[in-house]
Amino acid sequence: MQQEMDWVKDLVIYQIYPRSFCDSNGDGVGDLPGILQKLDYLEELGVNAVWLSPVYRSPNDDNGYDISNYQEIMEEFGTMEDWERLRDACHSKGIRLIMDLVVNHSSDEHRWFQESRCSRENPKSDYYIWRDPVGGKEPNNWSSAFGGSAWEYVPERGQYYLHLFSKKQPDLNWACPELREEIYRMMEWWVERGVDGFRVDAISYLDKPEDFPDSPTAPEPDGYSFCIAQLAGRPGTHAYIREMNERIFSKYHVMTVGEVAAATSLELMNYVRTARREFDMAIPFVPPKVEISTWSPGKLKRDLRESYEALRDSGWWARFFSNHDKPRQVSLYGDDGRCWEVSAKLLAMLLHTLPGTPFLYQGEEIGMTNVRFPSIELYDDPDAKNCYRQTLLEGASEEEALRQAQLESRDNARTPMQWDSSPQAGFTVGTPWLPVNPNYKTINVEAQRNDPYSILQCYRRLLSLRREHPVLARGDLEFFDLPEESLLGYRRSYEGETLLVFHNFSPERAELPLDLVPKEAKVLLSSYDREGGYGGPQLRPYESVIFRLG
Ligand code: NOJ
């Protein structure tokens, strides 16, 4: 990270999925005035940056990740004046505003595509990726991340266009210099309007091979993995990112986090090594199916060590467990049953005690959980429907297929924010675009606001600890070698201050190696604060504890 971007290290970023955050006008869809109403809540929580998932004009084929006008606001979300009011209110509270930037693809309803599709000779004809049919069929065997072919035929041109996501999300042609200039002008336009940073969507696929060879492995095991294996991280993609950096990020000192798909974790580092001048941080994208089937506390430990070693002197980390594409963190990594509260706190304590910039996703601060809609028709996420179809094709029963879709669906993260126990969780007075999670009567902000031991209070406490103890944002990290796979421990130190942190990622008790904890160590925070805090010497199920030395 460049010296002048050092402020990024002190950010705590809260991701808002605007559709599901707060609806101010009763149409069932969250909106910008709704976010404005909740800004005091975010200030109270203690975050100092907000990332908005896309709010641009969009036909909503992929909930805003299909943009039809980059310089207008989606009608359902409000107006440009609403956005300006939100920006000003954020800035007056010292909260930075980060916008989602989706430039791997646009919507097919964008005027660029409307023009491009008309003929092979028009000023925008090269803005997208067009290829002739081969033997009367698609140019190659590639599949899209959302399933099905990655190609769609347009009779007016007698050609196919490429779409790595849905067919309403044609890929932009980054090899076309005029297109790149349009994108940079658009980014400058937002920077001039006071945007502090960009989260850059699906950025690993910008460069495509000229000849589009068939893939020998098509399309296993799922569309996402296929795209990653086939396309992610080509040298041309890195060159485009560096150009973007030179033209916009460095020039205007805006903060950037790339959403990056990479075949290996070392490849991931290529996007964020300071010397490469690409992004400040990266959010790795792992397909939900893969994450669910491969995650374990042992893997987490190994990944943390590896990424720390790889970047400790040459880059910076985005820390997160949740976003709008993932199952809810307490359901995936913790225990959303008996140990719901302590395991949600453990995850919070891990997130805020590692070096890197923490990203919170709306609702994690109250321990929102996965939802289980009783029928596939109730799901909105195309990925969930795809998973259901795929699981049936593999021979599973309808019940099993539904169960798999329930586990993987991105709707788990997209059910409306649970503000209180009134109808529709206080999200809307109308009918929400996606049903609320039925557990809103017990899991909601109101219930946790004044409870000194709630998950929400634990987040507030962690955020104030971060402000009071620079060691949390700036300190060195040293992992302890703990043989128990589910026990994670490390030391953080900075300018004479030392913290020791332990997490028991298990529903069983675990031995805390007491020789690592000097007698004078004081407990700063424990996930068992409701039960009187850390009692030692063992760690209870999902117990997490932060000690301070001296
Ligand atoms: C990643 C986004 O996070 C996801 O929600 C979206 O569907 C794809 N990119 C396509 O834009």
Coordinates of C-alpha atoms and ligand atoms in Angstrom, one line a residue:
M1 CA 0.0 0.0 0.0
Q2 CA 1.4 3.4 -0.9
Q3 CA 2.4 5.7 2.0
E4 CA -0.3 8.2 1.1
M5 CA -3.0 5.5 1.4
D6 CA -2.0 4.5 5.0
W7 CA -5.5 5.7 6.2
V8 CA -6.9 2.5 4.7
K9 CA -5.4 0.6 7.6
D10 CA -7.6 2.4 10.1
L11 CA -10.9 1.8 8.2
V12 CA -13.6 -0.5 9.4
I13 CA -15.9 -1.0 6.5
Y14 CA -19.6 -1.8 6.7
Q15 CA -21.1 -3.4 3.5
I16 CA -24.7 -2.4 2.7
Y17 CA -26.8 -4.4 0.3
P18 CA -29.2 -1.6 -0.3
R19 CA -32.1 -3.7 -1.5
S20 CA -32.3 -5.4 1.9
F21 CA -31.2 -2.7 4.4
C22 CA -34.1 -0.3 5.1
D23 CA -37.1 0.6 3.0
S24 CA -38.3 4.2 3.6
N25 CA -41.3 4.3 1.3
G26 CA -43.0 1.0 1.8
D27 CA -42.5 -0.5 -1.7
G28 CA -40.7 -3.5 -0.1
V29 CA -37.3 -2.6 -1.5
G30 CA -34.6 -0.9 0.6
D31 CA -33.5 2.5 -0.6
L32 CA -31.0 5.4 -0.2
P33 CA -33.3 7.5 2.2
G34 CA -33.6 4.3 4.2
I35 CA -29.8 4.1 4.6
L36 CA -29.7 7.8 5.5
Q37 CA -32.2 7.1 8.3
K38 CA -29.9 4.4 9.7
L39 CA -26.7 6.4 9.6
D40 CA -26.8 7.2 13.3
Y41 CA -26.9 3.4 13.9
L42 CA -23.8 2.9 11.9
E43 CA -22.1 5.8 13.7
E44 CA -23.0 4.3 17.1
L45 CA -21.6 0.9 15.9
G46 CA -18.3 2.7 15.2
V47 CA -17.6 2.0 11.5
N48 CA -15.8 4.7 9.5
A49 CA -16.6 3.6 6.0
V50 CA -19.6 2.3 4.1
W51 CA -19.5 0.2 0.9
L52 CA -22.7 0.3 -1.1
S53 CA -23.4 -2.7 -3.3
P54 CA -24.5 -1.2 -6.7
V55 CA -27.1 1.6 -6.6
Y56 CA -26.8 2.5 -10.3
R57 CA -29.6 2.2 -12.9
S58 CA -30.2 -1.4 -13.6
P59 CA -32.9 -3.8 -14.8
N60 CA -32.0 -5.9 -11.8
D61 CA -31.3 -9.2 -13.5
D62 CA -28.5 -9.7 -10.9
N63 CA -29.7 -7.2 -8.3
G64 CA -27.8 -4.2 -9.6
Y65 CA -24.6 -6.1 -10.8
D66 CA -26.1 -5.5 -14.3
I67 CA -25.7 -1.8 -14.9
S68 CA -27.6 0.0 -17.6
N69 CA -26.4 3.5 -16.7
Y70 CA -23.3 4.1 -14.6
Q71 CA -24.2 7.7 -13.9
E72 CA -27.8 7.4 -12.7
I73 CA -29.4 5.9 -9.6
M74 CA -31.7 2.9 -9.7
E75 CA -35.3 4.3 -9.5
E76 CA -36.3 1.9 -6.7
F77 CA -33.4 3.2 -4.6
G78 CA -34.1 6.9 -5.1
T79 CA -32.5 9.8 -6.9
M80 CA -29.1 11.3 -7.4
E81 CA -30.1 14.0 -4.9
D82 CA -30.7 11.2 -2.3
W83 CA -27.3 9.8 -3.1
E84 CA -25.7 13.3 -2.6
R85 CA -27.6 13.7 0.7
L86 CA -26.2 10.3 1.8
R87 CA -22.7 11.2 0.8
D88 CA -22.8 14.5 2.7
A89 CA -24.3 12.9 5.8
C90 CA -21.6 10.2 5.7
H91 CA -18.8 12.8 5.3
S92 CA -20.2 15.0 8.1
K93 CA -19.9 12.0 10.4
G94 CA -16.4 11.1 9.2
I95 CA -17.7 8.0 7.3
R96 CA -16.1 7.4 3.9
L97 CA -18.3 6.3 1.1
I98 CA -17.2 3.4 -1.1
M99 CA -19.0 2.5 -4.3
D100 CA -19.2 -0.8 -6.1
L101 CA -17.7 -0.7 -9.6
V102 CA -18.8 -3.3 -12.0
V103 CA -16.8 -3.1 -15.2
N104 CA -16.2 -6.6 -16.3
H105 CA -19.7 -6.5 -17.8
S106 CA -22.6 -4.1 -18.2
S107 CA -26.3 -4.8 -18.6
D108 CA -27.5 -5.7 -22.1
E109 CA -29.9 -2.7 -21.6
H110 CA -26.9 -0.3 -21.4
R111 CA -27.0 2.0 -24.5
W112 CA -23.5 0.8 -25.4
F113 CA -24.7 -2.7 -25.8
Q114 CA -27.9 -1.6 -27.6
E115 CA -25.7 0.1 -30.2
S116 CA -23.1 -2.6 -30.3
R117 CA -25.6 -5.3 -31.1
C118 CA -27.2 -3.5 -34.1
S119 CA -24.5 -4.1 -36.6
R120 CA -20.8 -5.0 -37.1
E121 CA -20.1 -1.4 -38.2
N122 CA -21.1 1.1 -35.6
P123 CA -19.0 3.2 -33.2
K124 CA -19.6 0.9 -30.3
S125 CA -19.4 -2.4 -32.3
D126 CA -16.1 -3.3 -30.5
Y127 CA -17.3 -2.5 -27.0
Y128 CA -18.3 -6.1 -26.3
I129 CA -16.9 -9.4 -27.2
W130 CA -18.4 -10.7 -30.5
R131 CA -17.4 -13.9 -32.3
D132 CA -18.7 -15.7 -35.4
P133 CA -20.5 -19.0 -35.0
V134 CA -18.3 -22.1 -35.4
G135 CA -20.1 -24.8 -37.4
G136 CA -23.4 -23.0 -36.9
K137 CA -22.9 -23.2 -33.1
E138 CA -21.4 -21.3 -30.1
P139 CA -17.7 -20.2 -30.7
N140 CA -16.5 -22.6 -28.0
N141 CA -17.7 -24.8 -25.1
W142 CA -17.4 -22.3 -22.2
S143 CA -20.1 -22.1 -19.6
S144 CA -21.1 -19.0 -17.6
A145 CA -20.7 -18.7 -13.9
F146 CA -24.4 -18.9 -13.5
G147 CA -24.7 -22.1 -15.6
G148 CA -25.4 -22.7 -19.3
S149 CA -23.4 -21.5 -22.2
A150 CA -21.4 -18.3 -21.9
W151 CA -22.5 -17.3 -25.5
E152 CA -25.7 -15.7 -26.7
Y153 CA -26.6 -15.3 -30.4
V154 CA -27.7 -12.0 -31.9
P155 CA -29.3 -12.3 -35.4
E156 CA -28.7 -8.6 -36.3
R157 CA -25.0 -9.2 -36.2
G158 CA -25.1 -12.9 -37.0
Q159 CA -22.7 -13.3 -34.1
Y160 CA -22.5 -14.5 -30.5
Y161 CA -21.5 -12.3 -27.6
L162 CA -19.7 -13.5 -24.5
H163 CA -21.3 -13.3 -21.0
L164 CA -19.4 -14.9 -18.1
F165 CA -22.4 -14.2 -15.9
S166 CA -26.1 -14.1 -17.0
K167 CA -27.0 -13.5 -20.6
K168 CA -28.2 -10.0 -19.5
Q169 CA -24.6 -9.2 -18.4
P170 CA -22.5 -9.1 -21.6
D171 CA -18.7 -8.8 -21.0
L172 CA -17.1 -5.5 -21.9
N173 CA -14.2 -5.7 -24.3
W174 CA -11.2 -4.3 -22.4
A175 CA -9.1 -4.7 -25.5
C176 CA -11.0 -1.7 -27.0
P177 CA -9.2 1.5 -26.1
E178 CA -12.3 3.7 -26.6
L179 CA -14.2 1.5 -24.1
R180 CA -11.5 1.9 -21.5
E181 CA -11.5 5.7 -21.9
E182 CA -15.3 5.7 -21.3
I183 CA -14.8 3.7 -18.1
Y184 CA -12.1 6.0 -16.8
R185 CA -14.2 9.1 -17.6
M186 CA -17.1 7.5 -15.7
M187 CA -14.8 6.7 -12.7
E188 CA -13.5 10.3 -12.7
W189 CA -17.0 11.5 -12.7
W190 CA -17.7 9.6 -9.5
V191 CA -14.5 10.7 -7.9
E192 CA -15.3 14.3 -8.6
R193 CA -18.6 13.7 -6.8
G194 CA -16.8 12.8 -3.6
V195 CA -16.5 9.0 -3.7
D196 CA -13.7 7.8 -1.4
G197 CA -13.1 4.4 -2.8
F198 CA -14.2 1.5 -5.1
R199 CA -14.9 -2.1 -4.5
V200 CA -14.2 -3.5 -8.0
D201 CA -16.4 -6.4 -9.0
A202 CA -15.3 -9.7 -10.7
I203 CA -12.0 -8.1 -11.8
S204 CA -9.9 -11.2 -12.5
Y205 CA -11.5 -11.9 -15.9
L206 CA -10.9 -8.6 -17.9
D207 CA -8.5 -10.0 -20.4
K208 CA -9.8 -12.7 -22.8
P209 CA -7.8 -14.9 -25.2
E210 CA -8.1 -13.8 -28.9
D211 CA -8.7 -17.3 -30.1
F212 CA -11.2 -18.6 -27.5
P213 CA -10.0 -22.2 -27.5
D214 CA -12.4 -25.0 -26.2
S215 CA -11.8 -25.9 -22.6
P216 CA -10.7 -29.5 -22.2
T217 CA -12.4 -29.7 -18.8
A218 CA -15.8 -28.0 -19.6
P219 CA -17.6 -27.4 -17.5
E220 CA -16.5 -29.1 -14.2
P221 CA -17.3 -28.9 -11.3
D222 CA -19.5 -25.7 -11.6
G223 CA -19.7 -22.6 -13.7
Y224 CA -17.7 -20.5 -11.3
S225 CA -14.8 -22.9 -10.9
F226 CA -14.8 -23.2 -14.7
C227 CA -14.4 -19.4 -15.2
I228 CA -11.6 -19.3 -12.6
A229 CA -9.7 -22.2 -14.1
Q230 CA -10.1 -20.9 -17.6
L231 CA -9.6 -17.2 -17.3
A232 CA -8.6 -15.8 -13.9
G233 CA -5.4 -13.7 -13.6
R234 CA -4.1 -13.5 -17.1
P235 CA -1.2 -11.1 -17.5
G236 CA -3.3 -8.8 -19.7
T237 CA -5.8 -8.5 -16.8
H238 CA -3.1 -7.3 -14.5
A239 CA -2.0 -4.8 -17.1
Y240 CA -5.5 -3.3 -17.4
I241 CA -5.7 -3.1 -13.6
R242 CA -2.4 -1.2 -13.5
E243 CA -3.6 1.1 -16.1
M244 CA -6.8 1.8 -14.0
N245 CA -4.6 2.4 -11.0
E246 CA -2.4 4.9 -12.9
R247 CA -5.3 6.7 -14.5
I248 CA -7.6 6.8 -11.4
F249 CA -6.7 5.1 -8.1
S250 CA -3.2 6.6 -7.5
K251 CA -4.0 9.9 -9.2
Y252 CA -7.0 10.6 -7.0
H253 CA -5.8 8.6 -3.9
V254 CA -9.0 6.6 -3.8
M255 CA -9.1 3.4 -1.8
T256 CA -9.6 0.2 -3.7
V257 CA -10.5 -3.4 -3.0
G258 CA -10.7 -5.8 -5.8
E259 CA -13.0 -8.8 -5.8
V260 CA -10.6 -11.4 -7.0
A261 CA -11.0 -15.0 -8.2
A262 CA -7.8 -16.8 -8.2
A263 CA -6.8 -20.4 -8.8
T264 CA -4.2 -20.3 -5.9
S265 CA -3.7 -18.0 -2.9
L266 CA -0.3 -16.9 -4.2
E267 CA -1.9 -15.8 -7.4
L268 CA -4.3 -13.7 -5.3
M269 CA -1.3 -11.8 -3.8
N270 CA -0.4 -10.5 -7.2
Y271 CA -3.3 -8.1 -7.1
V272 CA -2.2 -6.5 -3.9
R273 CA 1.5 -6.4 -3.6
T274 CA 2.3 -2.7 -3.2
A275 CA 5.1 -2.7 -5.7
R276 CA 2.7 -4.0 -8.4
R277 CA 0.4 -0.9 -8.1
E278 CA -2.9 -2.6 -8.5
F279 CA -5.3 -2.7 -5.5
D280 CA -4.9 -1.8 -1.9
M281 CA -6.6 -5.0 -0.8
A282 CA -8.4 -8.0 -2.3
I283 CA -11.6 -9.8 -1.4
P284 CA -11.0 -13.4 -2.6
F285 CA -14.0 -15.0 -4.3
V286 CA -14.5 -18.6 -3.5
P287 CA -17.6 -20.3 -5.0
P288 CA -20.1 -21.1 -2.1
K289 CA -20.1 -24.8 -2.9
V290 CA -16.3 -25.0 -2.6
E291 CA -16.2 -22.9 0.6
I292 CA -18.9 -25.0 2.3
S293 CA -17.3 -28.3 1.4
T294 CA -13.7 -27.4 2.1
W295 CA -13.7 -25.1 5.1
S296 CA -12.4 -26.3 8.5
P297 CA -10.7 -24.5 11.4
G298 CA -7.4 -26.2 10.3
K299 CA -7.7 -24.8 6.8
L300 CA -8.5 -21.4 8.2
K301 CA -5.3 -21.5 10.3
R302 CA -3.2 -22.6 7.4
D303 CA -4.7 -19.9 5.1
L304 CA -4.2 -17.2 7.7
R305 CA -0.6 -18.0 8.2
E306 CA 0.1 -18.3 4.5
S307 CA -1.5 -15.0 3.6
Y308 CA 0.1 -13.2 6.5
E309 CA 3.6 -14.4 5.5
A310 CA 3.0 -13.6 1.9
L311 CA 2.0 -10.0 2.5
R312 CA 3.5 -8.9 5.8
D313 CA 6.2 -6.7 4.2
S314 CA 4.6 -6.1 0.9
G315 CA 0.8 -5.6 1.1
W316 CA -2.4 -5.4 3.1
W317 CA -5.4 -7.6 3.8
A318 CA -9.1 -7.2 3.5
R319 CA -10.6 -9.2 6.4
F320 CA -14.1 -10.6 6.1
F321 CA -16.3 -13.6 6.8
S322 CA -19.5 -12.4 5.1
N323 CA -20.8 -10.6 2.1
H324 CA -23.9 -10.7 -0.2
D325 CA -22.6 -13.8 -2.0
K326 CA -21.9 -16.0 1.0
P327 CA -24.0 -18.0 3.5
R328 CA -24.3 -16.2 6.9
Q329 CA -21.0 -16.5 8.8
V330 CA -22.4 -17.8 12.1
S331 CA -24.2 -20.6 10.1
L332 CA -21.2 -21.4 8.0
Y333 CA -18.3 -21.1 10.4
G334 CA -19.9 -21.1 13.8
D335 CA -23.0 -22.7 15.3
D336 CA -26.3 -21.1 14.7
G337 CA -28.0 -23.4 17.3
R338 CA -26.9 -23.9 20.9
C339 CA -23.7 -21.8 20.6
W340 CA -25.1 -19.1 18.4
E341 CA -24.2 -16.1 20.6
V342 CA -20.7 -17.2 21.6
S343 CA -19.7 -18.4 18.2
A344 CA -20.9 -15.2 16.6
K345 CA -18.8 -13.3 19.1
L346 CA -15.8 -15.5 18.4
L347 CA -16.0 -14.7 14.7
A348 CA -16.2 -11.0 15.5
M349 CA -13.2 -11.2 17.8
L350 CA -11.2 -13.0 15.2
L351 CA -12.1 -10.5 12.5
H352 CA -11.1 -7.5 14.6
T353 CA -7.9 -8.8 16.1
L354 CA -6.1 -9.7 12.8
P355 CA -4.0 -7.3 10.9
G356 CA -6.0 -6.0 7.9
T357 CA -9.0 -3.9 7.3
P358 CA -12.2 -5.5 8.7
F359 CA -15.3 -5.6 6.4
L360 CA -18.6 -6.2 8.2
Y361 CA -21.7 -7.3 6.2
Q362 CA -25.1 -5.9 7.3
G363 CA -26.7 -8.1 10.0
E364 CA -23.5 -10.0 11.0
E365 CA -23.3 -7.6 14.0
I366 CA -26.5 -9.1 15.4
G367 CA -25.7 -12.7 14.4
M368 CA -28.2 -13.0 11.5
T369 CA -28.4 -16.6 10.4
N370 CA -29.1 -18.6 7.2
V371 CA -32.7 -18.9 6.2
R372 CA -34.5 -22.1 5.0
F373 CA -37.2 -21.2 2.6
P374 CA -39.5 -24.2 2.4
S375 CA -39.7 -24.3 -1.4
I376 CA -37.4 -23.5 -4.2
E377 CA -40.0 -21.1 -5.7
L378 CA -39.4 -18.7 -2.8
Y379 CA -35.7 -18.3 -3.7
D380 CA -34.8 -15.2 -5.8
D381 CA -31.1 -16.1 -6.4
P382 CA -30.4 -17.6 -9.8
D383 CA -27.5 -19.5 -8.2
A384 CA -29.9 -21.3 -5.8
K385 CA -32.2 -22.4 -8.6
N386 CA -29.2 -23.6 -10.5
C387 CA -27.9 -25.5 -7.6
Y388 CA -31.3 -27.1 -7.1
R389 CA -31.5 -28.2 -10.8
Q390 CA -27.9 -29.4 -10.8
T391 CA -28.4 -31.5 -7.6
L392 CA -31.5 -33.1 -9.1
L393 CA -29.6 -34.0 -12.2
E394 CA -27.0 -35.6 -10.1
G395 CA -29.7 -38.0 -8.9
A396 CA -30.7 -36.4 -5.5
S397 CA -34.3 -36.3 -4.3
E398 CA -36.3 -33.0 -4.3
E399 CA -35.8 -32.8 -0.6
E400 CA -32.0 -33.2 -0.8
A401 CA -31.8 -30.7 -3.7
L402 CA -33.7 -28.1 -1.7
R403 CA -31.4 -28.7 1.3
Q404 CA -28.4 -28.1 -0.9
A405 CA -29.9 -24.9 -2.3
Q406 CA -30.7 -23.7 1.2
L407 CA -27.1 -24.2 2.2
E408 CA -25.5 -22.5 -0.8
S409 CA -28.0 -19.8 -1.7
R410 CA -26.9 -16.2 -1.7
D411 CA -30.4 -15.3 -0.4
N412 CA -29.1 -16.4 3.0
A413 CA -27.3 -13.1 3.1
R414 CA -29.9 -11.1 1.3
T415 CA -33.0 -11.5 3.5
P416 CA -34.0 -8.1 4.9
M417 CA -32.1 -6.6 7.8
Q418 CA -33.8 -7.4 11.1
W419 CA -34.3 -4.1 12.9
D420 CA -37.0 -5.0 15.5
S421 CA -39.7 -7.5 16.2
S422 CA -42.5 -5.6 14.4
P423 CA -44.0 -7.2 11.2
Q424 CA -41.3 -7.6 8.5
A425 CA -38.6 -7.0 11.1
G426 CA -39.1 -3.2 10.8
F427 CA -37.5 -3.4 7.4
T428 CA -40.6 -2.2 5.5
V429 CA -44.2 -1.4 6.1
G430 CA -45.0 -3.1 2.7
T431 CA -44.3 -6.6 1.4
P432 CA -40.5 -7.2 1.3
W433 CA -39.0 -8.2 -2.0
L434 CA -37.5 -11.3 -0.3
P435 CA -39.2 -12.8 2.8
V436 CA -37.7 -11.9 6.2
N437 CA -36.0 -14.7 8.1
P438 CA -38.7 -16.0 10.6
N439 CA -36.2 -15.7 13.5
Y440 CA -36.5 -11.9 13.4
K441 CA -38.6 -11.9 16.5
T442 CA -35.6 -12.9 18.6
I443 CA -32.7 -11.8 16.4
N444 CA -33.0 -8.1 15.8
V445 CA -31.2 -4.8 16.5
E446 CA -33.8 -3.5 19.0
A447 CA -33.4 -6.6 21.2
Q448 CA -29.6 -6.2 21.3
R449 CA -29.3 -2.5 21.5
N450 CA -29.5 -2.2 25.3
D451 CA -28.3 -5.7 26.2
P452 CA -24.8 -5.2 27.5
Y453 CA -23.8 -8.8 26.5
S454 CA -25.3 -8.9 23.1
I455 CA -23.4 -9.7 19.9
L456 CA -24.1 -6.1 18.8
Q457 CA -22.4 -4.8 22.0
C458 CA -19.5 -7.1 21.3
Y459 CA -19.0 -5.5 17.9
R460 CA -19.3 -2.0 19.4
R461 CA -16.7 -2.9 22.0
L462 CA -14.3 -4.4 19.5
L463 CA -14.6 -1.3 17.3
S464 CA -13.8 1.0 20.2
L465 CA -10.9 -1.3 21.3
R466 CA -9.6 -0.8 17.7
R467 CA -9.7 3.0 18.2
E468 CA -8.0 2.8 21.6
H469 CA -5.4 0.2 20.9
P470 CA -3.4 0.9 17.7
V471 CA -1.8 -2.6 18.1
L472 CA -5.0 -4.1 16.6
A473 CA -4.7 -2.2 13.3
R474 CA -1.0 -1.8 13.2
G475 CA 0.6 -4.5 15.3
D476 CA 2.8 -7.4 14.2
L477 CA 1.3 -10.9 14.3
E478 CA 2.9 -14.1 15.5
F479 CA 1.0 -17.3 15.4
F480 CA 1.4 -19.9 18.2
D481 CA 2.0 -23.5 17.2
L482 CA -1.0 -25.1 18.8
P483 CA -1.4 -28.8 17.9
E484 CA -5.2 -28.8 18.4
E485 CA -6.7 -28.2 14.9
S486 CA -9.6 -26.1 16.3
L487 CA -7.5 -23.9 18.6
L488 CA -6.1 -20.7 17.1
G489 CA -3.8 -18.4 19.0
Y490 CA -1.5 -15.5 18.2
R491 CA 0.4 -12.5 19.7
R492 CA -0.1 -9.0 18.4
S493 CA 2.5 -6.4 19.4
Y494 CA 3.1 -2.7 18.6
E495 CA 5.1 0.0 20.3
G496 CA 5.4 -1.8 23.6
E497 CA 1.8 -3.1 23.8
T498 CA 1.1 -6.8 23.5
L499 CA -2.1 -8.7 23.1
L500 CA -2.6 -12.5 23.2
V501 CA -5.6 -13.8 21.5
F502 CA -7.1 -17.4 21.5
H503 CA -10.1 -18.9 19.8
N504 CA -11.6 -22.3 20.4
F505 CA -13.4 -23.2 17.1
S506 CA -15.1 -26.2 18.5
P507 CA -18.2 -27.3 20.3
E508 CA -16.0 -29.1 22.8
R509 CA -13.8 -27.7 25.5
A510 CA -10.1 -27.2 24.7
E511 CA -6.9 -26.9 26.8
L512 CA -5.4 -23.5 26.7
P513 CA -1.6 -23.9 27.0
L514 CA -1.1 -21.8 30.1
D515 CA 2.6 -21.4 29.7
L516 CA 1.7 -19.0 26.8
V517 CA -0.4 -16.8 29.1
P518 CA 1.7 -15.0 31.8
K519 CA 0.1 -14.5 35.2
E520 CA -0.1 -10.7 34.9
A521 CA -2.2 -11.0 31.6
K522 CA -5.5 -9.2 32.0
V523 CA -8.6 -10.2 30.1
L524 CA -9.7 -7.5 27.7
L525 CA -12.7 -9.3 26.2
S526 CA -14.2 -12.7 26.2
S527 CA -17.0 -14.3 24.1
Y528 CA -18.4 -15.6 27.4
D529 CA -18.9 -12.1 28.9
R530 CA -22.5 -13.0 29.7
E531 CA -21.3 -15.8 31.9
G532 CA -18.8 -13.6 33.7
G533 CA -16.0 -13.8 31.1
Y534 CA -13.0 -16.1 30.8
G535 CA -12.8 -18.5 33.8
G536 CA -9.9 -20.7 32.7
P537 CA -8.0 -22.8 32.6
Q538 CA -9.8 -24.5 29.7
L539 CA -11.6 -22.7 26.9
R540 CA -15.3 -23.5 26.6
P541 CA -17.0 -24.3 23.3
Y542 CA -16.4 -21.4 20.9
E543 CA -14.7 -19.4 23.6
S544 CA -12.6 -16.6 22.4
V545 CA -10.5 -14.4 24.7
I546 CA -8.2 -11.4 24.3
F547 CA -5.5 -10.9 27.0
R548 CA -3.5 -7.7 27.4
L549 CA 0.0 -7.8 28.8
G550 CA 1.3 -5.1 31.0
Ligands
NOJ1 C1 -19.7 -10.7 -7.9 C2 -20.8 -10.1 -7.2 O1 -20.4 -10.0 -5.8 C3 -22.0 -10.9 -7.4 O2 -23.1 -10.6 -6.6 C4 -22.4 -10.8 -8.9 O3 -23.4 -11.7 -9.2 C5 -21.2 -11.1 -9.8 N1 -19.9 -10.6 -9.3 C6 -21.4 -10.6 -11.2 O4 -21.4 -9.2 -11.2

